[in-house]
Amino acid sequence: MSKPQQPGHCELTYFPVVDKQLQVGGQPIEQFAQQMNSTPFYAYDRAIIEQRIQALRTLLPDSIRLHYAVKANPMPELVQHVARQVDGLDIASQGELVLALQTATDPRHISFTGPGKGADELQAAINAGVTLNIESATEMRRIARLAAGSGMRPQITLRVNPDFELKSSGMRMGGGATQFGIDAEQVPALLKELANLDLEFLGFHIFAGSQNLHAAAIVEAQNATLALAIRLAEYAPSPVRLLNMGGGFGIPYFPGEQPLDVKPIGENLTRLVEQAKTVLPEARLALELGRYLVGEAGIYVCRVLDKKMSREQVFLVTDGGLHQHLAASGNFGQVIRKNYPVVIGNKMGEKKTGVVNIVGRLCTPLDLLANKVELPLAEVGDLVVILQSGAYGLTASPTAFLGHPAPTEILL
Ligand SMILES: *Cc1c(COP(=O)(O)O)cnc(C)c1O
């Protein structure tokens, strides 16, 4: 019996190939790495980000506000670049607030989300005039108290923990019991209390899940989101002016995954915008995306330091590792470890000659960047490139673990 064909990674062509060399910033990767003067590094391509955002916009209704979730990749230059092309930024800490305020984004279009915001960061956000996305009753009262002392009237949205789930999501962010947002059934009481506070109610933020590749599931969640917002609007002290529908648009990371088909989502949003016009006439709809905007525009590059055999298996030991790319090692929320797409950047298109493991330099078996992948024959000095690394890479990794120097980041 022949072995069933395992599904591979889908074709990824954002970074072109010329003469067997992956092109990075218009140069062969070998030359580029020499110029960088050290590996490992992360490289993000601004043109790929731009094309991505433009392509997305053509599929969405014009009135949709497109926000960037800074935590996906907070590299300052990249945030500046993305900020120029989107309508707002979503932030989740005072550090991200500082970054966002350095861009030209109108503070009112910066929304501050996240459970457990501290008094200091709330005060800074109130003073800056950003929109606060309220996660609990305690936080609502805290904001009202802090604002009263500062003479400001903050704009707020309520983050609602929906009474539905986003199906087949990589990471669930709502539905069931969670630390995120206010359970939908508690929202009416909170809105009643809100009417007596000196806060400017803008609307709702309803985010059901991340990393979804199924258009039909996203469409279903967005329909349920608008329906929920319409129900809750009845209890609101003033008309809903903003409905942030979160994001959830995924990118293909693992074998067998296909890119998200955004077209049906855009078509459905066009219907929802029309529906909202009649029932929530003042409401603007917003999407808040992280990885979908920047994830495919980034690569992580490390060099093979050693090549060894162990009991019939080949191990390529690189100068990178999980301390710099936790997600690729499978330790950032994966239930079952799967391989990110990985290539030998200076041997593109060469015949695949064998199965190898790619590891980092840490003293833990968790430091596995690729498990049993088929690649061209690689040697010491070759460049291992992990694709789809523009989001949740460096800043989602424990860089202090084992004390190696941090990798460089460059925006091409
Ligand atoms: C993380 C996060 C996002 C972005 O998620 P992606 O999967 O990167 O698109 C959006 N909104 C909120 C509230 C988040 O916490």
Coordinates of C-alpha atoms and ligand atoms in Angstrom, one line a residue:
M1 CA 0.0 0.0 0.0
S2 CA 1.3 3.4 -0.9
K3 CA 1.5 6.0 1.8
P4 CA -1.2 8.7 1.5
Q5 CA 0.3 12.0 0.3
Q6 CA 0.6 14.4 3.3
P7 CA -0.7 17.8 2.5
G8 CA 2.1 20.3 2.3
H9 CA 2.2 24.1 2.9
C10 CA 0.4 26.2 0.4
E11 CA 2.5 28.1 -2.1
L12 CA 3.9 31.3 -0.6
T13 CA 5.4 33.7 -3.1
Y14 CA 5.5 37.1 -1.4
F15 CA 9.3 37.0 -1.4
P16 CA 10.5 36.3 -5.0
V17 CA 13.3 33.9 -6.0
V18 CA 16.0 34.7 -8.5
D19 CA 18.8 32.2 -9.3
K20 CA 18.0 30.0 -6.3
Q21 CA 18.2 32.9 -3.9
L22 CA 15.3 34.2 -2.0
Q23 CA 15.2 38.0 -2.7
V24 CA 15.1 40.2 0.4
G25 CA 14.8 43.9 -0.1
G26 CA 15.6 43.4 -3.8
Q27 CA 18.9 41.5 -3.1
P28 CA 19.9 37.8 -3.0
I29 CA 19.5 36.7 0.6
E30 CA 23.2 35.7 0.9
Q31 CA 24.3 39.2 0.0
F32 CA 21.6 40.7 2.2
A33 CA 22.7 38.6 5.2
Q34 CA 26.3 39.7 4.7
Q35 CA 25.2 43.3 4.8
M36 CA 23.2 42.7 7.9
N37 CA 26.5 41.6 9.3
S38 CA 24.8 39.1 11.7
T39 CA 22.2 36.5 11.9
P40 CA 19.6 35.9 13.1
F41 CA 17.3 38.7 12.0
Y42 CA 13.7 39.5 11.2
A43 CA 13.0 41.3 7.9
Y44 CA 9.7 42.9 7.1
D45 CA 8.8 44.2 3.6
R46 CA 6.9 47.4 3.5
A47 CA 5.7 46.9 -0.1
I48 CA 4.2 43.6 0.7
I49 CA 2.3 45.2 3.6
E50 CA 1.1 48.0 1.4
Q51 CA -0.1 45.6 -1.3
R52 CA -1.8 43.5 1.3
I53 CA -3.8 46.4 2.8
Q54 CA -4.7 47.8 -0.7
A55 CA -5.9 44.3 -1.8
L56 CA -8.0 44.0 1.3
R57 CA -9.5 47.5 0.9
T58 CA -10.8 46.6 -2.6
L59 CA -12.8 43.7 -1.1
L60 CA -14.3 45.7 1.8
P61 CA -17.0 48.3 1.7
D62 CA -15.6 51.8 1.7
S63 CA -17.2 52.8 5.0
I64 CA -15.5 50.1 7.0
R65 CA -12.8 51.4 9.3
L66 CA -9.7 49.3 9.2
H67 CA -7.6 49.2 12.4
Y68 CA -4.2 47.6 13.1
A69 CA -3.7 45.7 16.3
V70 CA -0.2 46.8 17.3
K71 CA 0.6 43.8 19.4
A72 CA 0.9 41.7 16.2
N73 CA 4.1 43.6 15.4
P74 CA 5.1 46.6 17.4
M75 CA 8.4 47.4 15.6
P76 CA 8.2 51.3 15.7
E77 CA 9.0 51.8 12.0
L78 CA 6.5 49.2 10.9
V79 CA 3.8 50.7 13.1
Q80 CA 4.5 54.1 11.5
H81 CA 4.3 52.5 8.0
V82 CA 1.0 50.6 8.8
A83 CA -0.5 53.6 10.6
R84 CA -0.3 55.7 7.4
Q85 CA -2.5 53.2 5.6
V86 CA -5.2 52.3 8.2
D87 CA -7.9 54.3 10.0
G88 CA -6.9 53.5 13.5
L89 CA -4.7 51.5 15.9
D90 CA -5.6 49.1 18.6
I91 CA -3.3 49.0 21.6
A92 CA -3.0 47.0 24.7
S93 CA -0.5 48.6 27.0
Q94 CA 1.1 51.9 27.9
G95 CA 4.2 51.0 25.8
E96 CA 1.9 50.5 22.8
L97 CA 0.2 53.8 23.6
V98 CA 3.5 55.6 23.4
L99 CA 4.2 54.0 20.0
A100 CA 0.7 54.8 18.7
L101 CA 0.9 58.4 19.8
Q102 CA 4.2 58.8 17.9
T103 CA 2.2 58.2 14.6
A104 CA -0.1 60.7 13.0
T105 CA -3.2 58.7 14.0
D106 CA -5.9 60.8 15.6
P107 CA -5.9 59.7 19.3
R108 CA -9.7 59.2 19.1
H109 CA -9.0 56.5 16.6
I110 CA -6.6 54.7 18.9
S111 CA -8.4 52.2 21.0
F112 CA -7.0 50.8 24.2
T113 CA -8.1 47.3 24.9
G114 CA -7.1 44.6 27.4
P115 CA -8.0 43.3 30.8
G116 CA -6.2 44.7 33.9
K117 CA -5.3 48.1 32.7
G118 CA -3.5 49.9 35.5
A119 CA -4.4 53.3 37.0
D120 CA -1.2 54.9 35.6
E121 CA -1.8 53.6 32.1
L122 CA -5.5 54.5 32.2
Q123 CA -4.6 58.0 33.3
A124 CA -2.0 58.4 30.5
A125 CA -4.6 57.1 28.0
I126 CA -7.3 59.5 29.3
N127 CA -4.9 62.4 29.1
A128 CA -4.0 61.5 25.6
G129 CA -7.7 61.4 24.6
V130 CA -7.7 57.8 23.2
T131 CA -10.7 55.6 23.1
L132 CA -10.9 53.3 26.1
N133 CA -12.3 49.8 25.5
I134 CA -13.8 48.9 28.8
E135 CA -13.3 45.3 30.0
S136 CA -15.3 45.2 33.3
A137 CA -17.6 47.1 35.7
T138 CA -14.6 47.8 38.0
E139 CA -12.7 49.3 35.1
M140 CA -15.6 51.5 34.0
R141 CA -15.9 53.0 37.5
R142 CA -12.1 53.4 37.7
I143 CA -12.0 55.3 34.4
A144 CA -14.9 57.5 35.5
R145 CA -13.1 58.3 38.8
L146 CA -9.7 59.1 37.1
A147 CA -11.4 61.2 34.4
A148 CA -13.4 63.2 37.0
G149 CA -10.1 64.3 38.5
S150 CA -8.6 65.3 35.2
G151 CA -11.4 67.3 33.6
M152 CA -11.5 65.0 30.6
R153 CA -14.5 63.2 29.3
P154 CA -13.1 59.9 27.8
Q155 CA -14.6 58.2 24.8
I156 CA -15.4 54.7 25.7
T157 CA -16.6 51.5 24.1
L158 CA -17.7 48.4 25.9
R159 CA -15.9 45.2 25.1
V160 CA -18.6 42.5 25.0
N161 CA -18.0 38.9 25.6
P162 CA -20.5 37.5 23.1
D163 CA -22.9 34.7 23.8
F164 CA -21.6 32.9 20.7
E165 CA -18.3 31.5 19.5
L166 CA -16.3 32.0 16.4
K167 CA -16.1 28.4 15.0
S168 CA -12.8 26.8 14.0
S169 CA -10.7 29.7 15.4
G170 CA -7.0 29.2 16.1
M171 CA -7.5 31.1 19.3
R172 CA -10.8 31.8 21.0
M173 CA -11.2 35.3 22.4
G174 CA -14.8 35.3 23.4
G175 CA -17.8 33.1 24.1
G176 CA -18.0 31.0 27.2
A177 CA -16.2 32.1 30.4
T178 CA -13.2 34.4 29.7
Q179 CA -11.2 37.3 31.2
F180 CA -12.0 39.3 28.1
G181 CA -14.8 41.8 28.0
I182 CA -18.2 41.9 29.8
D183 CA -20.6 39.0 29.3
A184 CA -23.3 40.1 27.0
E185 CA -26.0 39.3 29.6
Q186 CA -24.3 41.7 32.0
V187 CA -24.1 44.6 29.5
P188 CA -27.6 46.1 29.9
A189 CA -27.0 46.7 33.7
L190 CA -23.7 48.2 33.0
L191 CA -25.1 50.5 30.3
K192 CA -27.7 51.7 32.8
E193 CA -24.9 52.6 35.3
L194 CA -22.9 54.2 32.5
A195 CA -25.7 56.7 31.8
N196 CA -25.0 58.3 35.1
L197 CA -21.2 58.6 34.6
D198 CA -19.4 61.3 32.8
L199 CA -18.1 59.1 30.0
E200 CA -18.8 59.5 26.3
F201 CA -20.3 56.2 25.0
L202 CA -19.3 55.3 21.5
G203 CA -20.4 51.8 21.1
F204 CA -19.3 48.2 21.3
H205 CA -16.3 46.0 20.7
I206 CA -17.1 42.4 20.0
F207 CA -14.2 40.1 19.2
A208 CA -14.9 36.4 19.0
G209 CA -11.6 34.8 17.9
S210 CA -8.3 34.9 16.1
Q211 CA -6.5 33.1 13.3
N212 CA -9.5 31.9 11.4
L213 CA -9.2 30.7 7.8
H214 CA -12.8 29.9 7.2
A215 CA -14.8 32.7 5.5
A216 CA -18.1 31.1 6.3
A217 CA -17.3 31.0 10.1
I218 CA -16.2 34.7 10.0
V219 CA -19.4 35.7 8.2
E220 CA -21.5 33.8 10.7
A221 CA -19.7 35.5 13.6
Q222 CA -20.0 39.0 12.0
N223 CA -23.7 38.5 11.5
A224 CA -24.1 37.4 15.1
T225 CA -22.0 40.4 16.2
L226 CA -24.2 42.9 14.5
A227 CA -27.3 41.2 15.8
L228 CA -25.9 41.3 19.3
A229 CA -25.0 45.0 19.0
I230 CA -28.5 45.8 17.8
R231 CA -30.0 44.0 20.8
L232 CA -27.6 45.8 23.3
A233 CA -28.1 49.2 21.7
E234 CA -31.6 49.3 23.1
Y235 CA -30.1 49.7 26.6
A236 CA -27.4 52.3 25.6
P237 CA -27.5 55.8 26.9
S238 CA -26.9 57.3 23.4
P239 CA -26.8 56.0 19.8
V240 CA -24.1 53.5 18.9
R241 CA -21.5 55.3 16.8
L242 CA -18.9 52.6 16.6
L243 CA -19.1 48.9 16.3
N244 CA -15.7 47.3 16.4
M245 CA -16.2 43.7 15.1
G246 CA -12.7 42.6 16.0
G247 CA -10.8 40.6 13.4
G248 CA -10.0 37.0 13.3
F249 CA -8.7 37.0 9.7
G250 CA -6.0 34.3 9.7
I251 CA -3.1 33.5 7.5
P252 CA -1.9 30.0 6.5
Y253 CA 0.9 28.7 8.7
F254 CA 0.7 25.0 8.6
P255 CA 0.5 22.1 6.2
G256 CA -2.9 21.7 4.6
E257 CA -4.0 25.3 5.3
Q258 CA -5.2 27.6 2.5
P259 CA -5.4 31.4 2.5
L260 CA -8.6 33.0 3.8
D261 CA -11.0 33.9 1.0
V262 CA -11.9 37.5 2.0
K263 CA -14.3 38.1 -0.9
P264 CA -17.4 36.6 0.7
I265 CA -16.6 38.4 4.0
G266 CA -16.5 41.7 2.1
E267 CA -19.8 40.9 0.4
N268 CA -21.4 40.1 3.7
L269 CA -20.0 43.2 5.3
T270 CA -21.6 45.3 2.5
R271 CA -24.9 43.7 3.5
L272 CA -24.2 44.4 7.2
V273 CA -23.3 48.0 6.5
E274 CA -26.7 48.4 4.7
Q275 CA -28.5 46.7 7.6
A276 CA -26.7 48.9 10.2
K277 CA -27.8 52.0 8.3
T278 CA -31.5 51.4 9.1
V279 CA -31.1 50.0 12.7
L280 CA -28.0 51.8 14.0
P281 CA -27.9 54.8 11.6
E282 CA -25.0 56.5 13.4
A283 CA -22.8 53.4 13.6
R284 CA -19.5 53.0 11.8
L285 CA -18.3 49.4 11.5
A286 CA -14.6 48.7 12.2
L287 CA -12.3 45.7 11.8
E288 CA -9.2 45.3 13.8
L289 CA -6.6 43.1 12.2
G290 CA -3.1 42.1 13.2
R291 CA -1.5 39.2 11.6
Y292 CA -3.6 39.4 8.4
L293 CA -1.9 42.8 7.6
V294 CA 1.7 42.1 8.5
G295 CA 2.2 38.3 9.1
E296 CA 3.0 37.3 5.6
A297 CA 5.3 40.3 5.0
G298 CA 8.0 39.1 7.5
I299 CA 10.7 36.4 7.5
Y300 CA 13.0 35.1 10.3
V301 CA 16.5 34.2 9.1
C302 CA 19.1 32.2 10.9
R303 CA 22.2 30.4 9.9
V304 CA 23.2 26.7 10.2
L305 CA 26.0 26.4 12.7
D306 CA 26.3 22.7 12.9
K307 CA 24.9 19.6 11.2
K308 CA 24.8 16.3 13.0
M309 CA 23.4 12.9 12.8
S310 CA 21.7 11.2 15.7
R311 CA 20.3 7.7 15.3
E312 CA 19.6 8.2 11.6
Q313 CA 18.1 11.7 11.9
V314 CA 19.8 14.8 10.7
F315 CA 19.8 17.9 12.9
L316 CA 20.6 21.3 11.6
V317 CA 21.6 23.4 14.5
T318 CA 21.1 27.1 13.8
D319 CA 22.0 30.3 15.6
G320 CA 18.3 31.1 16.1
G321 CA 15.7 29.4 18.2
L322 CA 12.6 29.5 20.2
H323 CA 13.9 32.4 22.3
Q324 CA 13.5 34.5 19.2
H325 CA 10.6 32.8 17.4
L326 CA 8.5 31.0 20.0
A327 CA 5.6 30.6 17.6
A328 CA 7.6 28.7 15.1
S329 CA 8.8 26.3 17.8
G330 CA 5.1 25.4 18.5
N331 CA 5.0 26.8 22.0
F332 CA 2.8 29.9 21.4
G333 CA -0.7 28.4 21.8
Q334 CA -0.5 25.4 19.5
V335 CA -2.2 22.4 20.8
I336 CA -0.4 20.0 18.4
R337 CA 3.0 21.1 17.2
K338 CA 3.1 21.8 13.5
N339 CA 5.8 23.2 11.3
Y340 CA 5.8 26.7 10.0
P341 CA 6.8 27.0 6.3
V342 CA 10.6 26.9 6.2
V343 CA 13.1 27.1 3.3
I344 CA 16.8 27.2 2.7
G345 CA 17.0 30.7 1.4
N346 CA 20.2 30.3 -0.6
K347 CA 19.1 27.0 -2.1
M348 CA 15.6 27.8 -3.4
G349 CA 14.1 25.4 -5.8
E350 CA 16.9 22.8 -5.4
K351 CA 15.8 19.2 -5.3
K352 CA 14.7 18.1 -1.8
T353 CA 17.1 15.5 -0.8
G354 CA 16.2 14.5 2.7
V355 CA 14.3 14.9 5.9
V356 CA 15.9 17.1 8.6
N357 CA 15.1 18.6 12.0
I358 CA 16.0 22.3 12.4
V359 CA 16.8 23.2 16.0
G360 CA 18.0 26.3 17.9
R361 CA 20.8 26.6 20.3
L362 CA 18.9 26.4 23.6
C363 CA 19.3 23.6 26.1
T364 CA 15.8 22.3 25.8
P365 CA 14.1 19.9 23.4
L366 CA 11.4 22.4 23.0
D367 CA 13.8 24.4 20.8
L368 CA 12.6 22.8 17.6
L369 CA 12.1 25.1 14.6
A370 CA 11.1 22.4 12.1
N371 CA 10.4 18.8 12.8
K372 CA 11.2 16.3 10.0
V373 CA 10.9 18.6 7.0
E374 CA 12.0 17.7 3.5
L375 CA 14.5 20.2 2.3
P376 CA 17.4 20.6 -0.2
L377 CA 20.7 19.4 1.1
A378 CA 21.8 22.0 3.7
E379 CA 25.2 22.6 5.1
V380 CA 26.9 24.7 7.7
G381 CA 26.6 28.3 6.7
D382 CA 23.3 28.0 4.8
L383 CA 20.5 30.3 5.6
V384 CA 17.3 28.9 7.2
V385 CA 14.3 31.1 6.5
I386 CA 11.0 30.8 8.4
L387 CA 8.2 32.4 6.4
Q388 CA 5.0 33.9 7.7
S389 CA 6.9 35.5 10.5
G390 CA 5.8 39.1 10.4
A391 CA 3.4 38.8 13.3
Y392 CA 3.8 37.4 16.8
G393 CA 7.5 36.8 16.2
L394 CA 10.2 38.6 18.2
T395 CA 8.0 40.3 20.8
A396 CA 6.1 37.1 21.4
S397 CA 9.3 35.3 22.3
P398 CA 11.3 34.9 25.6
T399 CA 14.4 36.7 24.3
A400 CA 16.1 36.7 27.7
F401 CA 16.0 33.0 28.1
L402 CA 19.6 31.7 28.0
G403 CA 21.1 35.2 27.5
H404 CA 21.9 35.2 23.7
P405 CA 21.9 38.6 22.1
A406 CA 18.6 39.7 20.6
P407 CA 18.2 39.4 16.8
T408 CA 18.0 42.6 14.7
E409 CA 14.8 43.7 13.0
I410 CA 14.7 45.6 9.7
L411 CA 11.9 47.1 7.7
L412 CA 12.8 46.9 4.1
Ligands
LIG1 C1 -4.7 40.3 19.4 C2 -5.9 41.1 19.1 C3 -6.2 41.4 17.8 C4 -5.4 40.9 16.6 O1 -5.5 39.6 16.3 P1 -4.9 39.0 15.0 O2 -5.2 37.5 15.1 O3 -3.4 39.3 14.9 O4 -5.6 39.6 13.9 C5 -7.3 42.2 17.5 N1 -8.0 42.6 18.6 C6 -7.8 42.3 19.8 C7 -8.6 42.8 20.9 C8 -6.7 41.5 20.2 O5 -6.4 41.2 21.4

